[in-house]
Coordinates of C-alpha atoms and ligand atoms in Angstrom, one line a residue:
Chain J
M1 CA -96.6 100.8 106.6
E2 CA -97.0 103.9 104.5
I3 CA -93.9 106.0 105.4
I4 CA -93.3 109.5 104.3
V5 CA -89.8 111.0 104.6
C6 CA -88.9 114.7 104.3
I7 CA -85.5 115.6 103.0
K8 CA -83.7 118.8 102.3
P9 CA -80.6 119.8 100.2
V10 CA -78.0 121.7 102.2
L11 CA -74.5 123.1 101.6
D12 CA -72.1 120.2 102.5
P13 CA -71.8 120.6 106.3
D14 CA -68.3 119.2 106.1
L15 CA -67.1 122.2 104.1
P16 CA -64.1 123.5 105.9
P17 CA -64.5 126.8 107.6
A18 CA -61.8 128.4 105.4
K19 CA -64.1 127.8 102.4
F20 CA -67.2 129.2 104.0
T21 CA -68.0 132.8 103.0
V22 CA -71.0 135.0 103.3
D23 CA -72.4 137.8 101.1
G24 CA -72.9 140.4 103.7
K25 CA -75.2 142.5 101.5
K26 CA -77.6 139.7 100.6
N27 CA -77.1 137.9 103.9
E28 CA -76.5 134.7 102.0
V29 CA -73.9 132.0 102.0
I30 CA -71.8 132.0 98.8
P31 CA -71.5 128.4 97.8
P32 CA -67.9 127.7 96.7
E33 CA -67.5 126.7 93.1
G34 CA -67.7 123.0 92.5
V35 CA -69.0 122.1 96.0
P36 CA -72.2 120.1 95.6
F37 CA -75.2 120.4 97.9
V38 CA -76.0 117.2 99.7
M39 CA -79.0 115.6 101.4
S40 CA -78.8 116.9 104.9
P41 CA -77.1 114.0 106.8
Y42 CA -79.9 113.7 109.4
D43 CA -82.4 113.4 106.6
A44 CA -80.3 110.6 105.1
L45 CA -80.7 108.9 108.4
A46 CA -84.5 109.3 108.1
V47 CA -84.4 107.6 104.7
E48 CA -82.3 104.8 106.2
A49 CA -84.7 104.4 109.1
A50 CA -87.6 104.1 106.7
L51 CA -85.8 101.5 104.6
R52 CA -85.0 99.4 107.7
I53 CA -88.7 99.5 108.8
K54 CA -89.7 98.5 105.2
E55 CA -87.3 95.7 105.2
A56 CA -88.5 94.4 108.5
Q57 CA -92.2 94.5 107.7
G58 CA -92.9 95.7 104.2
G59 CA -94.5 99.0 103.2
K60 CA -94.0 101.9 100.9
I61 CA -91.7 104.9 101.2
T62 CA -92.6 108.3 99.7
V63 CA -89.9 111.0 99.9
L64 CA -90.8 114.7 99.9
T65 CA -88.5 117.6 99.3
Q66 CA -89.2 121.3 99.0
G67 CA -87.0 123.4 96.8
T68 CA -85.8 124.3 93.4
K69 CA -82.1 124.0 93.5
Y70 CA -80.6 120.5 94.1
A71 CA -84.0 119.0 95.0
E72 CA -83.8 116.6 92.0
E73 CA -80.3 115.4 92.9
I74 CA -81.1 114.5 96.5
M75 CA -84.4 113.0 95.5
R76 CA -82.6 110.7 93.0
K77 CA -80.2 109.8 95.9
A78 CA -83.1 108.8 98.2
L79 CA -84.8 106.8 95.4
A80 CA -81.4 105.1 94.7
M81 CA -81.1 104.2 98.4
G82 CA -84.4 102.4 98.0
A83 CA -87.3 104.8 98.5
D84 CA -90.3 103.9 96.3
E85 CA -91.7 107.3 95.2
G86 CA -90.9 111.0 95.5
V87 CA -92.6 114.3 95.2
I88 CA -90.8 117.6 94.7
L89 CA -92.6 120.6 96.2
S90 CA -91.6 123.5 93.9
D91 CA -93.3 126.8 93.6
P92 CA -91.9 130.4 93.6
A93 CA -94.4 130.9 96.4
F94 CA -92.5 128.5 98.7
E95 CA -89.1 130.0 98.3
D96 CA -87.4 131.4 101.4
S97 CA -90.1 130.1 103.7
D98 CA -89.2 129.9 107.4
G99 CA -89.7 126.8 109.4
F100 CA -93.4 127.5 109.8
G101 CA -93.8 128.0 106.0
T102 CA -91.9 124.9 105.2
A103 CA -93.9 122.8 107.7
H104 CA -97.1 124.2 106.2
V105 CA -96.0 123.1 102.7
L106 CA -95.0 119.6 103.9
A107 CA -98.1 119.1 106.1
Q108 CA -100.4 120.1 103.1
T109 CA -98.6 117.6 100.9
V110 CA -99.1 114.9 103.5
K111 CA -102.8 115.8 103.6
K112 CA -103.0 115.5 99.9
I113 CA -101.3 112.1 99.9
G114 CA -103.8 111.2 102.5
K115 CA -102.7 107.8 103.5
F116 CA -99.7 107.5 105.9
D117 CA -98.6 105.8 109.1
L118 CA -95.3 107.4 109.8
I119 CA -93.5 110.6 108.9
L120 CA -89.7 110.6 109.3
C121 CA -87.5 113.7 109.3
G122 CA -83.9 114.5 110.3
R123 CA -83.5 116.0 113.7
Q124 CA -82.4 119.3 112.1
A125 CA -81.3 120.6 108.8
A126 CA -77.5 120.8 108.7
D127 CA -77.6 124.4 107.4
W128 CA -79.9 126.4 109.7
D129 CA -79.8 123.8 112.5
A130 CA -83.1 124.9 114.0
G131 CA -84.6 121.5 114.4
V132 CA -88.2 122.6 114.3
V133 CA -89.8 121.5 111.0
G134 CA -90.6 118.0 112.2
S135 CA -92.3 119.1 115.3
L136 CA -94.2 121.8 113.4
I137 CA -95.5 119.3 110.8
A138 CA -96.7 117.1 113.7
E139 CA -98.5 120.1 115.3
Y140 CA -100.2 121.0 112.0
L141 CA -101.3 117.4 111.5
N142 CA -102.2 117.0 115.2
I143 CA -100.2 113.7 115.5
P144 CA -97.7 112.5 118.2
V145 CA -94.1 113.4 117.8
V146 CA -90.8 112.2 119.2
I147 CA -87.6 114.0 118.3
R148 CA -84.0 112.8 118.1
A149 CA -84.7 109.0 117.8
K150 CA -81.8 106.5 117.7
S151 CA -84.0 103.5 117.0
I152 CA -87.6 102.8 115.9
E153 CA -89.5 99.6 116.4
V154 CA -93.0 99.0 115.1
L155 CA -95.0 96.3 117.1
D156 CA -98.7 95.7 116.3
G157 CA -99.3 99.2 115.3
V158 CA -97.5 100.7 118.3
L159 CA -94.2 102.6 117.8
K160 CA -91.4 102.1 120.3
I161 CA -88.9 104.8 120.0
E162 CA -85.6 105.1 121.8
R163 CA -84.4 108.7 121.7
I164 CA -81.3 110.3 122.9
S165 CA -81.4 112.8 125.8
T166 CA -78.7 115.0 127.3
N167 CA -77.8 112.4 129.9
G168 CA -78.7 109.1 128.2
S169 CA -81.8 108.0 126.5
E170 CA -85.5 107.5 126.9
V171 CA -88.0 105.0 125.4
F172 CA -91.4 106.1 124.3
E173 CA -94.5 104.3 123.1
L174 CA -97.0 106.0 120.8
G175 CA -99.7 105.1 118.4
L176 CA -99.8 105.6 114.6
P177 CA -99.8 107.8 112.7
A178 CA -96.9 109.7 114.2
L179 CA -93.8 111.8 113.3
V180 CA -90.3 110.9 114.4
T181 CA -87.1 112.8 113.8
L182 CA -83.8 110.9 113.6
S183 CA -80.4 111.6 115.2
S184 CA -77.0 110.4 114.1
E185 CA -76.9 107.8 116.9
M186 CA -79.1 105.6 114.7
G187 CA -76.1 104.3 112.8
Q188 CA -74.8 104.1 109.3
V189 CA -76.6 105.2 106.2
R190 CA -76.4 102.8 103.3
I191 CA -74.7 103.7 100.0
P192 CA -77.0 103.3 96.9
S193 CA -76.2 100.2 94.8
G194 CA -75.6 100.4 91.1
W195 CA -78.9 98.8 90.5
G196 CA -80.6 101.3 92.8
I197 CA -79.1 104.2 90.9
I198 CA -80.3 102.8 87.6
S199 CA -83.8 102.2 88.8
A200 CA -84.0 105.5 90.5
A201 CA -83.1 107.3 87.3
K202 CA -86.1 105.7 85.6
K203 CA -88.6 106.9 88.1
Q204 CA -91.0 109.8 87.4
V205 CA -90.9 112.4 90.2
P206 CA -93.9 114.7 90.0
K207 CA -93.5 118.4 91.0
W208 CA -96.3 119.9 93.0
G209 CA -97.0 123.6 93.5
A210 CA -99.2 125.7 95.7
T211 CA -102.4 124.9 93.8
D212 CA -101.7 121.2 93.9
I213 CA -101.5 121.0 97.6
G214 CA -103.7 123.9 98.6
T215 CA -101.2 126.0 100.6
D216 CA -102.3 129.2 102.2
P217 CA -100.4 132.0 100.4
S218 CA -100.2 134.0 103.6
Q219 CA -98.2 131.2 105.2
T220 CA -95.4 130.6 102.8
G221 CA -92.5 132.4 101.3
A222 CA -90.2 135.1 102.5
A223 CA -93.1 137.5 103.2
A224 CA -94.7 135.1 105.6
A225 CA -91.6 134.6 107.7
V226 CA -92.3 135.5 111.3
N227 CA -88.7 136.3 112.4
R228 CA -86.6 137.9 109.7
L229 CA -82.9 137.4 109.0
V230 CA -81.3 140.8 109.3
K231 CA -77.7 139.8 109.4
L232 CA -75.6 136.8 108.5
Y233 CA -71.9 136.9 109.2
V234 CA -68.8 134.7 109.9
P235 CA -67.8 135.1 113.5
V236 CA -64.1 135.6 114.2
Y237 CA -62.9 133.4 117.0
E238 CA -59.2 133.4 116.2
R239 CA -56.7 133.6 119.0
K240 CA -53.0 134.1 118.9
C241 CA -51.6 130.6 119.4
E242 CA -48.2 130.2 121.0
M243 CA -46.6 127.1 119.5
V244 CA -44.5 125.3 122.0
T245 CA -41.4 123.6 120.7
G246 CA -38.3 121.8 122.0
K247 CA -35.3 119.8 120.8
D248 CA -37.4 116.6 121.0
P249 CA -41.1 115.9 121.8
A250 CA -40.3 115.1 125.4
E251 CA -38.7 118.6 125.9
A252 CA -41.6 120.3 124.1
A253 CA -44.0 118.3 126.3
A254 CA -42.2 119.4 129.4
R255 CA -42.4 123.0 128.3
L256 CA -46.0 122.7 127.5
T257 CA -46.7 121.3 131.0
E258 CA -45.1 124.3 132.7
K259 CA -47.2 126.6 130.6
I260 CA -50.4 124.6 131.4
L261 CA -49.6 124.6 135.1
A262 CA -49.2 128.4 134.9
I263 CA -52.6 128.9 133.5
K264 CA -54.4 126.0 135.3
P265 CA -57.2 127.3 137.5
Chain H
M1 CA -105.8 142.4 132.9
T2 CA -102.4 140.8 132.9
T3 CA -99.2 142.7 133.5
K4 CA -96.4 142.7 131.0
N5 CA -94.1 139.8 131.6
I6 CA -91.4 137.6 130.4
L7 CA -91.9 133.9 131.1
V8 CA -89.0 131.5 131.8
F9 CA -89.7 127.8 131.6
G10 CA -87.5 126.5 134.3
E11 CA -85.8 123.2 134.9
V12 CA -85.0 121.5 138.2
E13 CA -82.0 119.2 138.7
K14 CA -81.7 117.1 141.9
G15 CA -84.2 119.4 143.6
R16 CA -82.4 122.7 142.8
L17 CA -82.9 125.1 139.9
A18 CA -80.7 124.0 136.9
P19 CA -77.8 126.2 135.9
I20 CA -79.5 127.0 132.6
T21 CA -82.6 128.3 134.5
K22 CA -80.4 130.7 136.5
E23 CA -78.9 131.9 133.3
L24 CA -82.3 132.4 131.7
L25 CA -83.5 134.3 134.8
G26 CA -80.5 136.5 134.5
G27 CA -81.2 137.2 130.9
A28 CA -84.9 137.7 131.5
R29 CA -84.2 140.1 134.4
R30 CA -82.0 142.3 132.3
L31 CA -84.5 142.3 129.4
S32 CA -87.4 142.9 131.7
D33 CA -85.8 146.0 133.2
Q34 CA -85.5 147.4 129.6
V35 CA -89.0 146.3 128.5
G36 CA -90.7 147.2 131.7
A37 CA -92.0 143.8 132.4
G38 CA -92.0 141.3 135.3
V39 CA -90.2 138.0 135.3
N40 CA -92.3 134.9 135.7
L41 CA -91.0 131.4 136.1
L42 CA -92.9 128.2 135.3
V43 CA -91.7 125.0 136.9
A44 CA -93.3 121.6 136.9
G45 CA -92.9 118.7 139.2
A46 CA -91.3 118.3 142.6
L47 CA -89.6 121.4 143.9
S48 CA -87.6 121.9 147.0
G49 CA -87.9 124.9 149.3
E50 CA -84.3 125.8 148.3
S51 CA -85.2 126.0 144.6
L52 CA -88.1 128.3 145.3
Q53 CA -85.7 130.5 147.3
D54 CA -83.2 130.2 144.4
A55 CA -85.8 131.4 142.0
A56 CA -86.7 134.4 144.1
E57 CA -83.1 135.4 144.7
F58 CA -82.1 135.0 141.0
G59 CA -84.8 137.5 140.1
T60 CA -88.2 135.9 139.7
D61 CA -91.3 137.9 140.5
I62 CA -94.0 135.2 140.2
I63 CA -93.3 131.5 140.3
Y64 CA -96.0 129.3 138.7
H65 CA -95.5 125.9 140.1
A66 CA -97.4 123.0 138.3
T67 CA -97.9 120.4 141.0
D68 CA -100.2 117.8 139.4
P69 CA -98.6 114.4 139.2
G70 CA -99.2 114.5 135.4
Y71 CA -96.2 116.9 135.3
G72 CA -94.1 114.8 137.6
E73 CA -91.7 113.8 134.9
F74 CA -90.8 115.4 131.6
S75 CA -93.4 114.9 128.9
S76 CA -93.3 116.8 125.7
D77 CA -97.1 116.5 125.4
A78 CA -97.9 117.5 129.0
Y79 CA -95.3 120.3 129.2
S80 CA -96.4 121.8 125.8
F81 CA -100.0 121.8 127.1
L82 CA -98.9 123.4 130.4
A83 CA -96.9 126.2 128.7
V84 CA -99.6 127.0 126.2
E85 CA -102.3 127.2 128.9
L86 CA -100.2 129.5 131.0
C87 CA -99.2 131.7 128.1
K88 CA -102.9 132.1 127.2
K89 CA -103.5 133.2 130.8
I90 CA -100.6 135.6 131.5
D91 CA -99.9 136.7 127.9
P92 CA -96.1 137.1 128.1
V93 CA -94.1 139.1 125.5
L94 CA -91.3 136.6 125.5
C95 CA -91.0 133.0 126.6
L96 CA -87.5 131.7 127.3
M97 CA -86.3 128.2 127.6
G98 CA -83.0 126.5 127.5
Q99 CA -81.8 124.8 124.3
T100 CA -82.1 121.6 126.3
D101 CA -84.1 118.4 126.0
L102 CA -87.1 120.4 127.2
G103 CA -86.6 123.5 125.0
R104 CA -85.8 121.6 121.8
D105 CA -88.9 119.5 122.3
I106 CA -91.6 122.0 123.3
A107 CA -90.5 125.4 121.9
P108 CA -91.7 124.6 118.3
R109 CA -94.8 123.0 119.5
I110 CA -96.0 125.9 121.7
A111 CA -95.0 128.4 119.1
A112 CA -97.1 126.6 116.6
R113 CA -100.1 126.5 118.9
L114 CA -99.8 130.1 120.0
G115 CA -98.9 131.5 116.5
A116 CA -95.7 132.9 118.1
G117 CA -92.4 133.8 116.6
L118 CA -89.7 131.1 117.2
C119 CA -85.9 131.3 117.4
M120 CA -83.9 128.3 118.5
D121 CA -80.4 128.0 120.1
C122 CA -80.0 131.8 120.6
V123 CA -76.7 133.0 122.0
E124 CA -78.1 136.5 122.5
V125 CA -81.6 138.1 122.8
R126 CA -81.6 141.8 123.0
F127 CA -84.3 144.4 123.1
D128 CA -84.4 147.2 120.5
P129 CA -86.3 150.0 122.2
A130 CA -86.5 152.1 119.0
Q131 CA -88.5 149.4 117.2
N132 CA -89.9 147.8 120.4
I133 CA -88.8 144.4 119.3
F134 CA -86.6 141.6 120.4
V135 CA -83.5 140.7 118.2
Q136 CA -82.0 137.3 118.4
T137 CA -78.6 136.0 117.4
R138 CA -78.0 132.3 116.8
P139 CA -75.3 130.2 115.2
A140 CA -76.1 128.5 111.9
F141 CA -74.2 126.3 109.4
G142 CA -72.7 124.2 112.2
G143 CA -71.3 127.3 113.9
K144 CA -69.6 128.6 110.8
A145 CA -72.0 131.6 110.7
L146 CA -73.9 133.8 113.2
A147 CA -77.4 134.9 112.1
E148 CA -79.3 137.8 113.6
F149 CA -83.1 137.9 113.4
S150 CA -85.6 140.6 114.1
S151 CA -89.0 139.7 115.4
P152 CA -92.3 141.4 114.7
A153 CA -93.6 143.9 117.3
G154 CA -96.5 142.8 119.5
K155 CA -96.2 139.1 118.9
L156 CA -95.1 136.6 121.5
Q157 CA -91.5 135.3 120.9
V158 CA -90.6 131.7 122.0
N159 CA -86.8 131.5 122.2
T160 CA -84.5 128.8 123.3
I161 CA -81.2 129.9 124.7
R162 CA -77.9 128.1 124.4
A163 CA -76.2 127.1 127.7
K164 CA -73.6 129.6 129.0
S165 CA -74.7 132.5 126.8
M166 CA -76.6 134.5 129.4
E167 CA -75.1 135.5 132.8
P168 CA -77.1 134.6 135.9
A169 CA -78.2 137.7 137.8
A170 CA -76.3 138.6 141.0
T171 CA -78.3 136.9 143.7
Q172 CA -80.2 139.1 146.1
A173 CA -80.3 137.3 149.4
G174 CA -83.7 137.3 151.0
R175 CA -85.5 138.5 147.9
K176 CA -89.1 137.3 147.8
S177 CA -91.3 136.2 144.9
E178 CA -94.9 135.3 144.8
L179 CA -95.8 131.6 144.5
M180 CA -98.8 130.6 142.4
E181 CA -99.7 126.9 142.3
I182 CA -101.1 125.4 139.1
K183 CA -103.2 122.5 140.4
E184 CA -104.9 121.4 137.2
G185 CA -103.2 118.6 135.4
P186 CA -102.8 118.1 131.7
D187 CA -105.8 117.4 129.5
P188 CA -105.6 113.6 129.0
S189 CA -106.4 114.0 125.3
A190 CA -103.2 116.0 124.9
I191 CA -101.0 113.1 126.0
K192 CA -100.1 111.0 123.0
T193 CA -96.8 109.5 123.9
K194 CA -96.0 107.4 126.8
L195 CA -92.6 107.3 128.5
V196 CA -91.7 103.7 129.2
S197 CA -88.1 103.8 130.4
V198 CA -85.2 106.1 131.0
K199 CA -81.6 105.3 130.8
V200 CA -79.2 107.6 132.5
L201 CA -75.5 107.4 131.8
E202 CA -74.2 108.5 135.1
T203 CA -71.0 110.5 135.0
D204 CA -68.8 109.9 137.9
G205 CA -68.0 113.1 139.7
I206 CA -68.1 116.5 138.1
K207 CA -70.5 117.3 135.3
L208 CA -68.9 118.2 132.0
E209 CA -70.8 121.5 131.7
E210 CA -69.7 122.5 135.2
A211 CA -66.0 121.3 135.0
K212 CA -63.3 123.9 135.3
I213 CA -60.8 121.7 133.3
I214 CA -61.7 119.5 130.4
V215 CA -59.3 117.3 128.5
A216 CA -61.1 116.4 125.2
G217 CA -60.1 113.7 122.8
G218 CA -60.9 113.4 119.1
G219 CA -60.7 110.9 116.2
G220 CA -56.9 111.3 116.5
L221 CA -56.8 109.2 119.6
G222 CA -57.5 106.2 117.4
S223 CA -59.1 103.9 120.0
A224 CA -60.8 103.6 123.3
E225 CA -57.4 103.0 124.9
G226 CA -56.4 106.5 123.8
F227 CA -59.1 107.8 126.1
T228 CA -57.6 105.8 129.0
I229 CA -54.5 107.9 128.5
I230 CA -56.2 111.2 128.4
K231 CA -58.4 110.3 131.4
E232 CA -55.2 109.9 133.3
L233 CA -54.2 113.4 132.3
A234 CA -57.6 114.7 133.2
D235 CA -57.4 113.0 136.6
A236 CA -53.9 114.5 137.2
L237 CA -55.2 117.9 136.5
G238 CA -58.4 117.5 138.5
G239 CA -60.5 117.7 135.3
V240 CA -62.9 115.6 133.3
I241 CA -62.8 114.1 129.8
G242 CA -64.8 115.2 126.8
A243 CA -64.9 114.1 123.2
T244 CA -65.8 115.1 119.6
R245 CA -68.3 113.2 117.6
V246 CA -65.9 110.8 116.0
P247 CA -65.0 108.9 119.2
V248 CA -68.7 108.8 120.1
D249 CA -69.7 107.4 116.7
E250 CA -66.9 104.9 117.0
N251 CA -68.3 103.8 120.4
W252 CA -65.0 104.6 122.3
V253 CA -66.9 106.9 124.6
P254 CA -70.5 107.5 125.6
L255 CA -72.6 110.1 123.9
S256 CA -73.0 111.9 127.2
I257 CA -69.5 113.4 126.8
E258 CA -69.8 114.7 123.3
I259 CA -69.1 118.4 123.0
G260 CA -70.3 120.6 120.2
Q261 CA -73.4 121.7 118.3
T262 CA -75.2 118.4 118.8
G263 CA -73.5 117.6 122.1
K264 CA -72.8 119.7 125.2
I265 CA -71.9 123.4 125.3
V266 CA -68.9 123.9 127.6
S267 CA -66.9 126.9 128.7
P268 CA -64.3 125.7 131.2
D269 CA -61.3 127.7 132.4
L270 CA -58.9 125.3 130.6
Y271 CA -59.7 123.1 127.6
I272 CA -57.1 120.8 126.3
A273 CA -57.9 119.4 122.8
I274 CA -56.0 116.3 121.8
G275 CA -56.3 114.8 118.4
I276 CA -59.1 117.1 117.5
S277 CA -59.1 118.8 114.1
G278 CA -61.3 121.8 115.0
A279 CA -64.4 121.3 112.9
A280 CA -66.9 124.1 113.2
Q281 CA -69.5 121.8 114.8
H282 CA -67.1 121.0 117.6
I283 CA -65.7 124.5 118.1
T284 CA -69.1 126.0 118.5
G285 CA -69.5 124.0 121.7
M286 CA -66.2 125.0 123.3
V287 CA -64.8 128.2 121.8
S288 CA -65.7 130.4 124.8
S289 CA -63.4 128.4 127.0
K290 CA -61.0 130.8 128.8
K291 CA -57.8 129.1 127.8
I292 CA -57.5 126.5 125.0
V293 CA -54.5 124.2 124.5
A294 CA -54.2 122.0 121.4
I295 CA -52.1 118.9 120.7
N296 CA -52.3 117.7 117.2
K297 CA -49.8 116.1 114.8
D298 CA -50.9 118.3 111.9
P299 CA -49.4 121.8 112.1
D300 CA -52.2 123.1 109.9
A301 CA -55.1 121.7 112.0
N302 CA -57.8 124.3 112.4
I303 CA -57.9 123.8 116.2
F304 CA -54.6 125.8 116.5
K305 CA -56.4 128.9 115.1
I306 CA -58.6 129.1 118.2
S307 CA -56.0 128.0 120.7
D308 CA -53.8 129.9 123.1
L309 CA -51.1 127.2 123.3
G310 CA -50.3 124.6 120.7
L311 CA -48.0 121.6 120.4
V312 CA -47.5 119.8 117.1
A313 CA -46.8 116.2 118.1
D314 CA -48.1 112.6 118.2
Y315 CA -50.2 112.6 121.4
K316 CA -48.8 109.1 122.3
T317 CA -45.3 110.5 122.7
V318 CA -46.2 113.7 124.6
V319 CA -49.2 113.0 126.7
P320 CA -47.4 110.5 129.0
V321 CA -44.8 113.2 129.6
L322 CA -47.5 115.7 130.5
I323 CA -49.0 113.2 132.9
E324 CA -45.7 112.5 134.6
K325 CA -44.7 116.1 134.9
I326 CA -48.1 117.2 136.3
K327 CA -48.0 114.4 138.9
E328 CA -44.5 115.4 139.8
S329 CA -45.6 119.0 140.3
A330 CA -48.4 117.9 142.6
R331 CA -46.0 116.1 144.9
Ligands
FAD1 C1 -74.7 118.3 111.3 C2 -73.5 117.9 112.0 C3 -73.4 118.1 113.4 C4 -72.2 117.7 114.0 N1 -72.1 117.9 115.4 C5 -70.9 117.7 116.0 C6 -70.8 117.9 117.4 O1 -71.7 118.3 118.2 N2 -69.5 117.7 118.0 C7 -68.5 117.3 117.3 O2 -67.4 117.2 117.8 N3 -68.6 117.1 115.9 C8 -69.8 117.2 115.3 N4 -69.9 117.0 114.0 C9 -68.8 116.4 113.3 C10 -67.7 117.4 112.9 O3 -68.1 117.9 111.6 C11 -66.4 116.7 112.7 O4 -66.5 115.6 111.8 C12 -65.8 116.2 114.0 O5 -65.8 117.2 115.0 C13 -64.4 115.8 113.8 O6 -63.8 115.2 115.0 P1 -62.3 115.1 115.2 O7 -61.7 116.4 115.0 O8 -62.1 114.5 116.5 O9 -61.8 114.0 114.2 P2 -61.0 114.1 112.8 O10 -61.6 115.1 111.9 O11 -60.9 112.7 112.4 O12 -59.6 114.7 113.2 C14 -58.7 114.0 113.9 C15 -57.5 115.0 114.2 O13 -56.5 114.3 115.0 C16 -55.3 114.5 114.5 N5 -54.5 113.3 114.8 C17 -54.5 112.1 114.2 N6 -53.7 111.3 114.8 C18 -53.1 112.0 115.8 C19 -52.1 111.6 116.8 N7 -51.5 110.4 116.9 N8 -51.7 112.6 117.6 C20 -52.2 113.9 117.6 N9 -53.1 114.2 116.7 C21 -53.6 113.3 115.8 C22 -55.4 114.8 113.0 O14 -54.4 115.6 112.5 C23 -56.8 115.5 113.0 O15 -56.6 116.9 113.1 C24 -71.1 117.3 113.3 C25 -71.2 117.1 111.9 C26 -72.3 117.5 111.3 C27 -72.4 117.3 109.8

């Protein structure tokens, strides 16, 4: 199995709301000092899924990430988890691409790599949360796609995917090559071992740009974005909270009950 | 010649139009009146006479009903094919879908095939008459931010809409719409995935999204037993239980009751949050509840910031009192 995994660095999604601020002029998030970017958690699940398949039946895992900032860090993490190779897609022309632009870059990279059976992505990047890049790559490569998988089985060249749905789950069968996006129901992601970290540090990770992968300049970068971000802001949801107290928890609870009964529909 | 139109990709639940579809028709109706367009509805699979009537009364001008058995059950491949073929034929200015299993799946695929603009999980789509464009607002960064996008003029927009963010139109009893049957099935070469089985986690009674009262538990409940306690509270109040992601990840409760960015979007009259910290990804799914009550042992928990009533306590000591008092009041 030749597996390609696409990963993205994101501002740590567990950052508490109090530390989250936006530059209203530039329409950009201001990353707080000392808070590292991380591999988008769903993408880490995609790496994990690839490793499980490789452990079950052998194969090679190549990780792709597009970006300049933090690409190196998260690539090392994926390699330390056990991925075999990585490529960083880095070119000023790629910066600030929208979902279509990003998918174009990744699809072109996959074409250049040539040989692959399975592409894995996270169900959505934990920053913009759109959840479209995986499906768009599949469209550009004209291969089948299943989104939000919780388990992947490969049997005689047929993929069996269980994916979550609003009211339960569904099982699909599809042929290879294919693209699958992973959801958190897949389970735990492994922590890199010391040995993994050491061997990852030694690996060469090539950087490819627009000319290496033959992207169409009219399809990447901020200028190619179809819908444009015009405003980014922090919504204010705060309400005035009446704190209910009492001489002991039981009394406080009794008071709260009265208030609940008063507002209960 | 096609007439200017907005296309809604509808969904049917138990033979009737799904609530999200009524919301989309409401949004489409309001936009269409500003844009000067008709509202078309695409639905696939079995459809009752009542849902056709629903569609008309909620504001549809033309219903396109795909009746081929190939559209009998949801298929990303088949439905993408269907939507693309219809869009090519009727050339809508805007295509709306719910941020549902269907919308998440097919919106990016049809946008790619039609070279359309795409915006997912919108909480608002408005029309800017000065620029003759649609403007979308959507949450980002797990709900910590809202982002507004402008779309290019003269290009189809494919937008998915978050549940409960558009108001259904007031129904007009007896309103009629035109019914067009799409008899052709999907091109067999377009079907690349095969659905082999479906597991439905049946919820007993009221659906979470439609409940008026939700008692939700978080990681602070500590165990599956904790949910037995809050279920009793929910029962006493005539409500249902919900959860954050932590109890779902811990397998205390099924995924089907997760609320938030990656779970369900709810907006009940009363939301009681117990042992919930108030992470952005959870809040984004419940913040529009009419009244929010929080019980948390940490006085600094973020959940209190968005609540109307708060109690700082260990839930184990206070929830049994709540249950007893509520039962008493009902007697
Ligand atoms: C990309 C992404 C998507 C996500 N999507 C979702 C989503 O859709 N929905 C969702 O809910 N989460 C989601 N999360 C997770 C989210 O960030 C939080 O981790 C989660 O909501 C926290 O759940 P919690 O508040 O129940 O648990 P915790 O953070 O563990 O908080 C437990 C709370 O209980 C209180 N507590 C502890 N013991 C007691 C007691 N005995 N009595 C009373 N109070 C007590 C504590 O003070 C604390 O405030 C997502 C995360 C990411 C990164």
